[in-house]
Short mmCIF file of C-alpha atoms in Angstrom, two decimals:
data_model
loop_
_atom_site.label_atom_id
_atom_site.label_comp_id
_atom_site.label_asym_id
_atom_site.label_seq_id
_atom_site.Cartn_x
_atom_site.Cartn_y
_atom_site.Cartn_z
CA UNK Y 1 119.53 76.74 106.64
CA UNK Y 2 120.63 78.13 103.80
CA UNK Y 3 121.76 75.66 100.88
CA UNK Y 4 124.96 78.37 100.51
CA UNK Y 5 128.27 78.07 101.84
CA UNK Y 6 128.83 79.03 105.54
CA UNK Y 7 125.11 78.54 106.17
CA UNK Y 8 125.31 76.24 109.08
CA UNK Y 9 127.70 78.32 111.56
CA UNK Y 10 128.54 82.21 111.51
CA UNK Y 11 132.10 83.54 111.18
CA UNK Y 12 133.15 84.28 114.27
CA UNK Y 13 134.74 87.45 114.83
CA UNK Y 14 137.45 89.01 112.59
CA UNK Y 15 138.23 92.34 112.96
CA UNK Y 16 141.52 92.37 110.96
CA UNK Y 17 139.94 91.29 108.02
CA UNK Y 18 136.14 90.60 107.92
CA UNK Y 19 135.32 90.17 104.22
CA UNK Y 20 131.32 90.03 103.32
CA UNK Y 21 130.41 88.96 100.05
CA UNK Y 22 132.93 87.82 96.84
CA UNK Y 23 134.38 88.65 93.57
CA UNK Y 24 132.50 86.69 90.53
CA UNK Y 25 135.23 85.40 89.28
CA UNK Y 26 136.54 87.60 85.75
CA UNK Y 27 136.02 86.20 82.19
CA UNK Y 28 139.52 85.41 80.56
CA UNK Y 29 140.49 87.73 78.18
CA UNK Y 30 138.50 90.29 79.21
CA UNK Y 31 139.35 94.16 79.41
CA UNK Y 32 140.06 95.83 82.46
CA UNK Y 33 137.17 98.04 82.39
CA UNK Y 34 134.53 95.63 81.33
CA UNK Y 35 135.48 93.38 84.24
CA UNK Y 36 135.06 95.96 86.51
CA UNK Y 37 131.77 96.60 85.24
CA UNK Y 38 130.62 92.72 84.54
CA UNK Y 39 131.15 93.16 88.52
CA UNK Y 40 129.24 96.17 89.14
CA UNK Y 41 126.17 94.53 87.91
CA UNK Y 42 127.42 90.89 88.13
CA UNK Y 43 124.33 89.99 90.63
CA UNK Y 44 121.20 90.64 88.39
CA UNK Y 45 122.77 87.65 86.13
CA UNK Y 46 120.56 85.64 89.08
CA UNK Y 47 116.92 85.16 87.08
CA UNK Y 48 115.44 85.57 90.37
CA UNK Y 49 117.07 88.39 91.72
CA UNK Y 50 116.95 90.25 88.46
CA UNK Y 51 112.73 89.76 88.81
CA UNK Y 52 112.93 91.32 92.39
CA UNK Y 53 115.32 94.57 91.22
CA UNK Y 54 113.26 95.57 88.75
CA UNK Y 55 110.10 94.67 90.35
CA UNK Y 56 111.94 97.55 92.90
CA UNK Y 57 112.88 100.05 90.47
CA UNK Y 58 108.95 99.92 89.63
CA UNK Y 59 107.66 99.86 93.21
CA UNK Y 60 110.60 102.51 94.82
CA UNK Y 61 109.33 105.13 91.98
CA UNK Y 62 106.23 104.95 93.17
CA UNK Y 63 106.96 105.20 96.93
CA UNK Y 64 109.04 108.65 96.57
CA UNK Y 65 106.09 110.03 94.83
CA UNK Y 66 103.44 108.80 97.34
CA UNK Y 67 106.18 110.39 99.90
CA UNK Y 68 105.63 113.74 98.25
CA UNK Y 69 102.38 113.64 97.57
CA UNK Y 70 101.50 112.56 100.79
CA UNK Y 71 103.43 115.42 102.99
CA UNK Y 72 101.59 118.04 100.37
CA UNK Y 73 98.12 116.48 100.95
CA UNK Y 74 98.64 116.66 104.82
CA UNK Y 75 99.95 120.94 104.33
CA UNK Y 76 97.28 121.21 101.85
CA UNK Y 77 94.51 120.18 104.49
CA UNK Y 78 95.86 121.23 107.48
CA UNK Y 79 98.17 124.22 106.77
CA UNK Y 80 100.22 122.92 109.13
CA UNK Y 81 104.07 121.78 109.39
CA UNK Y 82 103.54 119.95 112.70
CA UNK Y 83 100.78 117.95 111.04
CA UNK Y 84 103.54 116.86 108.26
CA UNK Y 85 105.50 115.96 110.95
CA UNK Y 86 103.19 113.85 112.98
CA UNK Y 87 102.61 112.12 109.76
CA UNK Y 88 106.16 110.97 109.51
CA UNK Y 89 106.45 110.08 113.20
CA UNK Y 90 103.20 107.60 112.58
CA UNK Y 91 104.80 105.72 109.40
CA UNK Y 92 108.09 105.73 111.79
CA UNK Y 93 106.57 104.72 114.91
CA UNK Y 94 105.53 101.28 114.33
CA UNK Y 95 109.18 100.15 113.91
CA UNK Y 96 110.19 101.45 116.79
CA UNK Y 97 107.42 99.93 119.42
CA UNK Y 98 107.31 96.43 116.94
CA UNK Y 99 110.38 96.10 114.90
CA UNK Y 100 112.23 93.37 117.04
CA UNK Y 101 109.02 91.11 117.22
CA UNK Y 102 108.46 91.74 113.48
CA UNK Y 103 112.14 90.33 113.44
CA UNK Y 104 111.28 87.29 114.80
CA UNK Y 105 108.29 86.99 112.50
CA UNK Y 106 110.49 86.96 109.56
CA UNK Y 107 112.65 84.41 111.31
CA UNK Y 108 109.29 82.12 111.54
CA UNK Y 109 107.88 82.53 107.86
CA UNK Y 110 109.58 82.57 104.55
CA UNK Y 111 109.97 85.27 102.93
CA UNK Y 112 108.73 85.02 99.57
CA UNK Y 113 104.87 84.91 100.58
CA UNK Y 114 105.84 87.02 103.39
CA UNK Y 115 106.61 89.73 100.69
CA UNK Y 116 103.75 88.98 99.14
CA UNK Y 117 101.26 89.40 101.72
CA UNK Y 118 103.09 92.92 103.10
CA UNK Y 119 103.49 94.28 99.58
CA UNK Y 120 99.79 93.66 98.90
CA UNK Y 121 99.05 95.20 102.49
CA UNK Y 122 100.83 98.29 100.99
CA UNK Y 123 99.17 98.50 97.67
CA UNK Y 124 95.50 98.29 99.04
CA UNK Y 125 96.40 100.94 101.55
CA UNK Y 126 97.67 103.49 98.40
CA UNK Y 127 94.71 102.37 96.56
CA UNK Y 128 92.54 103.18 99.77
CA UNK Y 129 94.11 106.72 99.54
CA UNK Y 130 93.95 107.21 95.66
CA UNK Y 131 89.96 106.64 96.04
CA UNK Y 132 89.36 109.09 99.23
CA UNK Y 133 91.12 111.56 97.73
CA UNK Y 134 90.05 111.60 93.97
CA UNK Y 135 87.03 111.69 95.39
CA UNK Y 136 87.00 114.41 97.50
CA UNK Y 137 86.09 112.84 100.65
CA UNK Y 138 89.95 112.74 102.37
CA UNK Y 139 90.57 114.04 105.79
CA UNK Y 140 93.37 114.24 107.42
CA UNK Y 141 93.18 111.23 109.79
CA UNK Y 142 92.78 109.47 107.05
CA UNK Y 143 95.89 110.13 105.49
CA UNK Y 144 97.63 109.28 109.43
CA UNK Y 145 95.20 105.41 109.25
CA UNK Y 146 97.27 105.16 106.44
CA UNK Y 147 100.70 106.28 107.22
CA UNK Y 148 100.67 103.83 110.38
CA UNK Y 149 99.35 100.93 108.19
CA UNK Y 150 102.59 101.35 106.00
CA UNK Y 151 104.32 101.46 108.87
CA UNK Y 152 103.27 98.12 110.39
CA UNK Y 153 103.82 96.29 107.27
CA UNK Y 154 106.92 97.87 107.31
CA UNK Y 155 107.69 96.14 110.24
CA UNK Y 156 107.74 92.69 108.60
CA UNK Y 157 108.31 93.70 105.02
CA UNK Y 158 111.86 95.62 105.91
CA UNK Y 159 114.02 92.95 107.86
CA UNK Y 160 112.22 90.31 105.47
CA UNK Y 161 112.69 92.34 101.95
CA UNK Y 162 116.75 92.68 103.82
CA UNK Y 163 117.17 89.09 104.39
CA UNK Y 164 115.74 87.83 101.13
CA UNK Y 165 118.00 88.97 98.93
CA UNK Y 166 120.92 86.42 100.43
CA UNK Y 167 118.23 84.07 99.82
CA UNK Y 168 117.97 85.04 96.26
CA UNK Y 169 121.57 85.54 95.06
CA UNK Y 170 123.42 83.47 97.79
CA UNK Y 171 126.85 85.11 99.75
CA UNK Y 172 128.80 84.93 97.04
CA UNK Y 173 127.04 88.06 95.46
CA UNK Y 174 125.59 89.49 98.19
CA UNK Y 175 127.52 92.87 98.98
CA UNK Y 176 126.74 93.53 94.96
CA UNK Y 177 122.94 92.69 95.21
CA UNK Y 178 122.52 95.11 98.33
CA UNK Y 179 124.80 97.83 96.97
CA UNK Y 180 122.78 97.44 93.70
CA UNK Y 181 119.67 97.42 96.07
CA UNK Y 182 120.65 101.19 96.93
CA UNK Y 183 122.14 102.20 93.63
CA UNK Y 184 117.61 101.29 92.92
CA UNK Y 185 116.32 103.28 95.14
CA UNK Y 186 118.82 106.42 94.76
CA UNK Y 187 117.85 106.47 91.33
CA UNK Y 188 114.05 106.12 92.63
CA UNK Y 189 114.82 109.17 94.65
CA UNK Y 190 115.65 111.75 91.79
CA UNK Y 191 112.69 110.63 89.29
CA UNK Y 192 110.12 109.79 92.05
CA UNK Y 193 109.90 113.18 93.19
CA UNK Y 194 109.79 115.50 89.94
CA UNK Y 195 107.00 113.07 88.64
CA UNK Y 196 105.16 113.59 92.24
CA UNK Y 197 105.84 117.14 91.10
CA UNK Y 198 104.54 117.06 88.01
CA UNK Y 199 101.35 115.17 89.12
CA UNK Y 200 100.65 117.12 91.91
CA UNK Y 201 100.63 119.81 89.90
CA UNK Y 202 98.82 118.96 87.22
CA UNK Y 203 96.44 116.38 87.97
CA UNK Y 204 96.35 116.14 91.74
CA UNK Y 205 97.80 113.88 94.44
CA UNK Y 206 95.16 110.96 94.20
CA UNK Y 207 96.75 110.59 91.31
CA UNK Y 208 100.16 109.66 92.42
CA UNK Y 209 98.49 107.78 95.66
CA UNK Y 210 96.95 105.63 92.68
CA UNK Y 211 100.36 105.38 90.34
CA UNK Y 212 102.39 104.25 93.96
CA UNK Y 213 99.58 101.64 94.35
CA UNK Y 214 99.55 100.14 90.62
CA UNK Y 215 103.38 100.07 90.53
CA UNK Y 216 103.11 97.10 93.19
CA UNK Y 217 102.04 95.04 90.59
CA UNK Y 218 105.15 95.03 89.34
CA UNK Y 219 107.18 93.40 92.86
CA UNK Y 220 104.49 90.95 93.05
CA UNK Y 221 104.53 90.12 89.41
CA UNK Y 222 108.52 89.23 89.85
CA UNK Y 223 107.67 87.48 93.16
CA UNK Y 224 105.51 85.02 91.48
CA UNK Y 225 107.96 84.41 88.33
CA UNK Y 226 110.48 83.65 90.70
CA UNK Y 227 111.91 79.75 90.68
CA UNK Y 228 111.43 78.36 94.30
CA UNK Y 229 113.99 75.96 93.11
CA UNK Y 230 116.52 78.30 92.93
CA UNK Y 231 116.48 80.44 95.87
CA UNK Y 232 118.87 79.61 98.63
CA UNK Y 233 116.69 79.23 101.19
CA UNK Y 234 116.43 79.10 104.72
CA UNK Y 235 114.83 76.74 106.89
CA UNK Y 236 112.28 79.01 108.85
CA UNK Y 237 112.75 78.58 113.18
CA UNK Y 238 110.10 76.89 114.54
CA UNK Y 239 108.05 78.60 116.87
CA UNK Y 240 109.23 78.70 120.65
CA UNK Y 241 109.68 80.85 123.65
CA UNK Y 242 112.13 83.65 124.29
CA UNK Y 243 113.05 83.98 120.72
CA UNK Y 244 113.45 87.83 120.95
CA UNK Y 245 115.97 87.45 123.79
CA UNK Y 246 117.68 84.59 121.85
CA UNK Y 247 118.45 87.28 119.19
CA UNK Y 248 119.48 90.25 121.34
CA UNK Y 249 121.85 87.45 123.04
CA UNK Y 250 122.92 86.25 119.81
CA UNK Y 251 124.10 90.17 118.87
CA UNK Y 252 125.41 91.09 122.18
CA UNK Y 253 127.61 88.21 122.12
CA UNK Y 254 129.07 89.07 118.87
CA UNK Y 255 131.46 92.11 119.04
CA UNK Y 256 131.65 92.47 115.19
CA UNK Y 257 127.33 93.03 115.23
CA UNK Y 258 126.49 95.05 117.88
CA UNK Y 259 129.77 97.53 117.12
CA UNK Y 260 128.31 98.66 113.78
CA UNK Y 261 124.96 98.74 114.54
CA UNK Y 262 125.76 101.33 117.77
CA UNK Y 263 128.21 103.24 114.85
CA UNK Y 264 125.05 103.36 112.82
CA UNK Y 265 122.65 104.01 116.00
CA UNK Y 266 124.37 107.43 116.46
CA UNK Y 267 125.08 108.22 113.24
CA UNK Y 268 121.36 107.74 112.07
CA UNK Y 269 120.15 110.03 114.93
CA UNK Y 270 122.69 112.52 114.79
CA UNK Y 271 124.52 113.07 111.47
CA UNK Y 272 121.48 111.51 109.27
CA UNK Y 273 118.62 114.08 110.01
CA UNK Y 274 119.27 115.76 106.44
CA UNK Y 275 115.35 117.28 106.55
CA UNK Y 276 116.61 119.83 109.65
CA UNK Y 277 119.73 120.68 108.62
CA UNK Y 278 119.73 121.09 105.06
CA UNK Y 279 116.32 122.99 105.18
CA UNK Y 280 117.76 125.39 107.96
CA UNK Y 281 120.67 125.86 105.49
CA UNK Y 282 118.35 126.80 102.75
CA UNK Y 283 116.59 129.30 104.43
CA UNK Y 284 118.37 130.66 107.13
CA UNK Y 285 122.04 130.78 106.28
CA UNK Y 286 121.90 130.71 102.46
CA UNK Y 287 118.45 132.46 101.81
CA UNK Y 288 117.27 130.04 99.00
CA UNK Y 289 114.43 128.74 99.57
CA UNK Y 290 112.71 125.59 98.32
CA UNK Y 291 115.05 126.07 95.07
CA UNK Y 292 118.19 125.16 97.61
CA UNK Y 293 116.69 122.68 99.54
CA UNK Y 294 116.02 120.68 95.87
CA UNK Y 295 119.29 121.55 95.14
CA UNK Y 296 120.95 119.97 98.27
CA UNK Y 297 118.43 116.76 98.21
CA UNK Y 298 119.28 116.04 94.31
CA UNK Y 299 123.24 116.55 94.64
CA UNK Y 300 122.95 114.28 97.71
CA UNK Y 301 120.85 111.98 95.90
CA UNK Y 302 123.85 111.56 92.99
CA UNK Y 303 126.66 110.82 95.50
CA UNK Y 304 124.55 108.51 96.97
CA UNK Y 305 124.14 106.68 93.78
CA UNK Y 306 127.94 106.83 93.26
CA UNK Y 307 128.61 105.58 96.41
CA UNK Y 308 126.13 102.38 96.12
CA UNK Y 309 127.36 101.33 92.27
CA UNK Y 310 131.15 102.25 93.71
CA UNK Y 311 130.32 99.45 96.47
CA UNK Y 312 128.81 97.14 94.31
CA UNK Y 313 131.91 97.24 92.10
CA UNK Y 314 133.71 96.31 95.19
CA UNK Y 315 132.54 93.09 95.94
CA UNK Y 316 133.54 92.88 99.54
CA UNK Y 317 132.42 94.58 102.77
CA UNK Y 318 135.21 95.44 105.65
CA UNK Y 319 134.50 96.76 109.14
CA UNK Y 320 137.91 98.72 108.54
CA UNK Y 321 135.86 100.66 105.36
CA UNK Y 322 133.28 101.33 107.55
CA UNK Y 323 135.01 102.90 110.31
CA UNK Y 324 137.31 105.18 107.80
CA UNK Y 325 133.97 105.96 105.58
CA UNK Y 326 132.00 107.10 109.04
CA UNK Y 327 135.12 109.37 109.80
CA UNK Y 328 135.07 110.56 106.50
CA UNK Y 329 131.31 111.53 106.21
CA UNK Y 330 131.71 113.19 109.83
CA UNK Y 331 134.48 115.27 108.41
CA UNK Y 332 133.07 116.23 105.48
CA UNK Y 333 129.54 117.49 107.55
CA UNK Y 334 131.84 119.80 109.54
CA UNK Y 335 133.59 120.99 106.59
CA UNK Y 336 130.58 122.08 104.94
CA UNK Y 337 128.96 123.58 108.52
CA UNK Y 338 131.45 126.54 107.45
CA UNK Y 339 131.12 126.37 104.09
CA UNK Y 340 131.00 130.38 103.11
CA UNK Y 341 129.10 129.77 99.77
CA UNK Y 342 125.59 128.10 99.14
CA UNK Y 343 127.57 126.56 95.59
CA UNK Y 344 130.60 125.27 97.70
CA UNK Y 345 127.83 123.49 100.54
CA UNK Y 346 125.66 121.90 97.54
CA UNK Y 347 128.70 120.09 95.81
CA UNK Y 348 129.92 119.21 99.19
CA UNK Y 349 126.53 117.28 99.06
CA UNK Y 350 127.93 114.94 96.64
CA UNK Y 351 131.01 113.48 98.61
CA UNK Y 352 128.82 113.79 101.76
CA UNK Y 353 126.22 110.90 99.98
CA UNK Y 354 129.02 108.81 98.89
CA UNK Y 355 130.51 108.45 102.14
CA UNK Y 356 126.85 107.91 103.62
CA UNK Y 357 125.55 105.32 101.11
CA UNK Y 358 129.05 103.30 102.01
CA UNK Y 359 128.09 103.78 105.60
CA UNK Y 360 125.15 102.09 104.80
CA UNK Y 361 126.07 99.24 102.40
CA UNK Y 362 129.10 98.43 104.38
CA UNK Y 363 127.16 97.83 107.24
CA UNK Y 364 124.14 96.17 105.79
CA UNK Y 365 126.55 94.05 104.03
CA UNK Y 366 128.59 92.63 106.73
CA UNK Y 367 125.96 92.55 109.31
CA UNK Y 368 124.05 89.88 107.24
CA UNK Y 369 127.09 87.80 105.96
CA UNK Y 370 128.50 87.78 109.60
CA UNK Y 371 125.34 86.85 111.08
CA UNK Y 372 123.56 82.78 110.77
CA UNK Y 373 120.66 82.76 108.78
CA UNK Y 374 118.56 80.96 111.03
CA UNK Y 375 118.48 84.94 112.83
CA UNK Y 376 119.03 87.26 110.18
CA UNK Y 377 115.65 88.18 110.61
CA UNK Y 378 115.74 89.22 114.30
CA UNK Y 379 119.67 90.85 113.29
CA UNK Y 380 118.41 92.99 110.32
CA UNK Y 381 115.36 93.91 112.55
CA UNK Y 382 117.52 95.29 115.39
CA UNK Y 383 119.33 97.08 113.05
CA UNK Y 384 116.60 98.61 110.31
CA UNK Y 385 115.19 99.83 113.77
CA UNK Y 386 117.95 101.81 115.08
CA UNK Y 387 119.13 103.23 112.05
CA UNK Y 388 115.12 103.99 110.77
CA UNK Y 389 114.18 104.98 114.21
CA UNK Y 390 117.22 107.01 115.18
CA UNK Y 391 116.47 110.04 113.16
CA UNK Y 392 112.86 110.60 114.63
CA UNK Y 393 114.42 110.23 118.36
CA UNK Y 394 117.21 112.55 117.40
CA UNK Y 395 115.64 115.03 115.00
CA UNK Y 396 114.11 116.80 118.05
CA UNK Y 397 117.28 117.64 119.65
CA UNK Y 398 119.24 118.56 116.29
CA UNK Y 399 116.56 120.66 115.64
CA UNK Y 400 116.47 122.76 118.79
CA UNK Y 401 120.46 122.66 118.85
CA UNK Y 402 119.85 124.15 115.00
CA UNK Y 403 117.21 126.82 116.28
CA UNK Y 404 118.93 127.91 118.98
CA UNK Y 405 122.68 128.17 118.23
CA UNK Y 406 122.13 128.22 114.18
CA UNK Y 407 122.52 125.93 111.23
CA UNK Y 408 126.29 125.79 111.59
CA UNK Y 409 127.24 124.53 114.64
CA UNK Y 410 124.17 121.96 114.60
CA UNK Y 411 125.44 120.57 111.48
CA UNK Y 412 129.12 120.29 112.64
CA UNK Y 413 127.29 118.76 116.28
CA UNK Y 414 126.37 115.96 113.83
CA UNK Y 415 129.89 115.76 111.90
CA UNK Y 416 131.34 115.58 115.20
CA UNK Y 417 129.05 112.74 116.54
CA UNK Y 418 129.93 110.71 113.70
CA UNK Y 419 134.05 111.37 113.73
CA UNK Y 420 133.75 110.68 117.61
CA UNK Y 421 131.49 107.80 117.49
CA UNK Y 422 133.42 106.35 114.34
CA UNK Y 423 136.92 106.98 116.47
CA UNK Y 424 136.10 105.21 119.66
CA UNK Y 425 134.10 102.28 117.94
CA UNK Y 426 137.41 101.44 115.59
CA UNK Y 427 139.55 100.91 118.45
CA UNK Y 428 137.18 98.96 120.43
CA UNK Y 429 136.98 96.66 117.34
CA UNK Y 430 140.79 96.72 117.30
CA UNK Y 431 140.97 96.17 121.07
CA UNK Y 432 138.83 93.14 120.24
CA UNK Y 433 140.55 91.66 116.96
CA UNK Y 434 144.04 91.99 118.92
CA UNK Y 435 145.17 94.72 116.06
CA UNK Y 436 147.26 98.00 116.08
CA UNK Y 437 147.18 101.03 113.87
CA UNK Y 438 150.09 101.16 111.23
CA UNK Y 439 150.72 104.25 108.95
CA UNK Y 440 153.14 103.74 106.01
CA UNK Y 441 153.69 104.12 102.40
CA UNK Y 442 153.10 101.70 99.98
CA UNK Y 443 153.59 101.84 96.17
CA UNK Y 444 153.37 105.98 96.38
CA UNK Y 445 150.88 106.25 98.10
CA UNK Y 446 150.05 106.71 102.23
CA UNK Y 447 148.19 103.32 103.86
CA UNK Y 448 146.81 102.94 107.04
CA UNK Y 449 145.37 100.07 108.12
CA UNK Y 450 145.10 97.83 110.98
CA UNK Y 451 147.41 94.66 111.35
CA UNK Y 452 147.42 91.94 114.25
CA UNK Y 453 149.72 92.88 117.06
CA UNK Y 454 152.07 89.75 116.23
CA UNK Y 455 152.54 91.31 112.96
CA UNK Y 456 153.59 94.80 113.78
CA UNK Y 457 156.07 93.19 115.55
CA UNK Y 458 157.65 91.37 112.91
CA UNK Y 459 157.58 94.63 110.84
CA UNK Y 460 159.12 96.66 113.62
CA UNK Y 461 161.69 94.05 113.86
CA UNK Y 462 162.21 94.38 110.54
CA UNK Y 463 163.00 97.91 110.31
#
């Protein structure tokens, strides 16, 4: 178990108030300002967690390019879209027919050689690449051997790389260390790409197979500078029968788990797939080509970014943010479905990533604090494959909803998934925490928010 507080026994349900992660507490004296931003970053304080981030900010670089590079090396050799695709469904594929048993995997092992052994796995498979292709001998099936090997040590490395970092920073800073977590890889996502660019360009793509490889050294570097003594670890669960089913149990019985993770199960397959829509929007309604579809990834890419430092200012996690975020990104995707101008979609982009990226923290966030460590492993695995494997599932049918009745309507089909799903999820999780809905006005300003049924009675009283 872990040597943090509430590490022998999760929280039970609470869905009033469920609160993931804490505030460091404020220096005296301090200004406003510079508290709030001593808490934005207040988790990479932790020696050991400050080793893994930037040994991420390294290593997340490097995977965007590789990402690029390798979906040009596939067109390049096969002049074919389909053969991109089939690429992506391989790297995908292994979390959806293994992700739960990887989950129990993690549960079994700790994670710090864990990460050690499926970051290497990852590096020599890069480094593979990097040598069949500066070489000239590459074909394509080599590039899908290689696309499937990431994706099977993506099946351990995910739900473990997830459930370390409580292990590194504890759950007092935990909603900061995985909002920061994002805030990384956003950033990865608008350099990785232009340097992929650049390479591919003007050098080739071995080269950036060989880069992504090398900049593993630096994750495994921090992983072996890290102090054992300092991590809050978990006891790992012995080995035993009908440990899968003990964690799909384990969620089912908990209202507050398996809630969120069917909120993010149909918003990953319908409101996520971002490749289909926002290409269709480039070329078919807005006639911009490859310039557009940039366009719409970078501005998407710096809400995204806003939204993960915004959350790790925030310091807590609520289901309540989740559920008005999720409404909120629906509503903004079916705003910009009608969205008469191709400059009025792209900054629309920018709110649209916000509200995503707190989608995604919020639920990340109170999925591990809410859940006992001794199955985090099997929880995050149930949920990094629903919201990873919902968008290959559903990009098929938002793509032929997009082909047939236009980019429009299928990108308002996935605004209105989300708004529905988000709609009927929050009142089951009201049903369950005994709340009601209150709108009022507090301090200027209109609040609505859920209160327990007992207590909208004393305020209606009151009155």
């Amino acid at each position: 178990m872990s040597t943090g507080p509430g590490a022998d026994s999760a929280p039970g349900p609470d869905t009033h108030d469920i609160t993931t992660g804490g505030d460091t507490p404020p220096a005296p004296g301090k200004p406003g300002r510079n508290i709030r931003t001593s808490r934005m970053f207040s988790s990479l304080r932790v020696r050991n967690y400050r080793l893994f981030f930037i040994g991420q900010v390294v290593s997340n670089i490097g995977t965007w390019m590789q990402r690029i590079a390798q979906d040009w090396l596939v067109l390049t050799l096969t002049a074919s879209s389909a053969a991109v695709g089939i690429t992506t469904a391989l790297q995908f594929l292994p979390m959806l027919l293994f992700g739960l048993y990887g989950g129990v995997l993690v549960d079994r092992l700790r994670k710090r050689p864990t990460l050690l052994v499926t970051q290497s796995a990852m590096a020599l498979t890069s480094l593979a690449l990097a040598a069949l292709t500066l070489t000239g001998q590459v074909e394509v099936w080599h590039v899908y051997v290689a696309a499937f090997v990431t994706g099977l040590a993506t099946v351990v490395d995910n739900p473990a790389r997830q459930s370390f970092v409580a292990e590194l920073v504890g759950p007092g800073q935990l909603q900061n260390a995985v909002s920061l977590n994002s805030a990384n890889f956003q950033s990865a996502r608008l350099v990785g790409p232009a340097v992929a660019g650049l390479l591919i360009t003007g050098v080739g793509t071995g080269w950036a197979f060989l880069l992504n490889g090398l900049s593993f050294i630096a994750p495994l570097a921090g992983l072996m500078m890290m102090r054992a003594r300092e991590l809050h670890a978990v006891t790992p669960s012995p080995r035993g029968k009908g440990q899968l089913r003990e964690g799909l149990r384990y969620v089912a019985g908990r209202p507050d788990l398996v809630w969120p993770i069917v909120l993010v199960g149909f918003i990953g397959t319908f409101a996520f797939n971002f490749p289909v829509y926002l290409s269709a929007f480039a070329d078919d309604v807005f006639h911009g080509g490859a310039g557009a579809y940039s366009l719409f990834n970078t501005l998407m890419a710096v809400g995204s970014l806003a939204g993960a430092l915004l959350a790790a200012r925030r310091g807590t996690a609520r289901l309540r943010l989740l559920i008005l975020a999720a409404l909120a990104f629906g509503g903004l995707e079916i705003v910009a479905a009608g969205a008469p101008t191709l400059w009025l979609f792209a900054l629309l982009m920018i709110p649209i990533g916000l509200f995503a990226m707190t989608v995604n923290v919020t639920t990340n966030t109170s999925i591990q604090m809410s859940t006992d460590p001794a199955v985090r492993g099997r929880v995050m695995a149930l949920y990094m494959m629903v919201f990873l494997g919902g968008a290959p599932v559903g990009a098929p049918i938002v793509g032929w909803i997009t082909d047939t009745y236009g980019a429009r309507l299928g990108f308002a089909v996935g605004g209105a998934v989300a708004v529905l799903a988000a709609s009927v999820i929050g009142l089951i999780l009201a049903r369950v925490g005994n709340l009601r809905l209150t709108v009022g006005w507090t301090g200027g300003h209109p609040q609505v928010r859920f209160v327990p049924r007992e207590r909208q009675r004393e305020l209606t009283a009151m009155a």
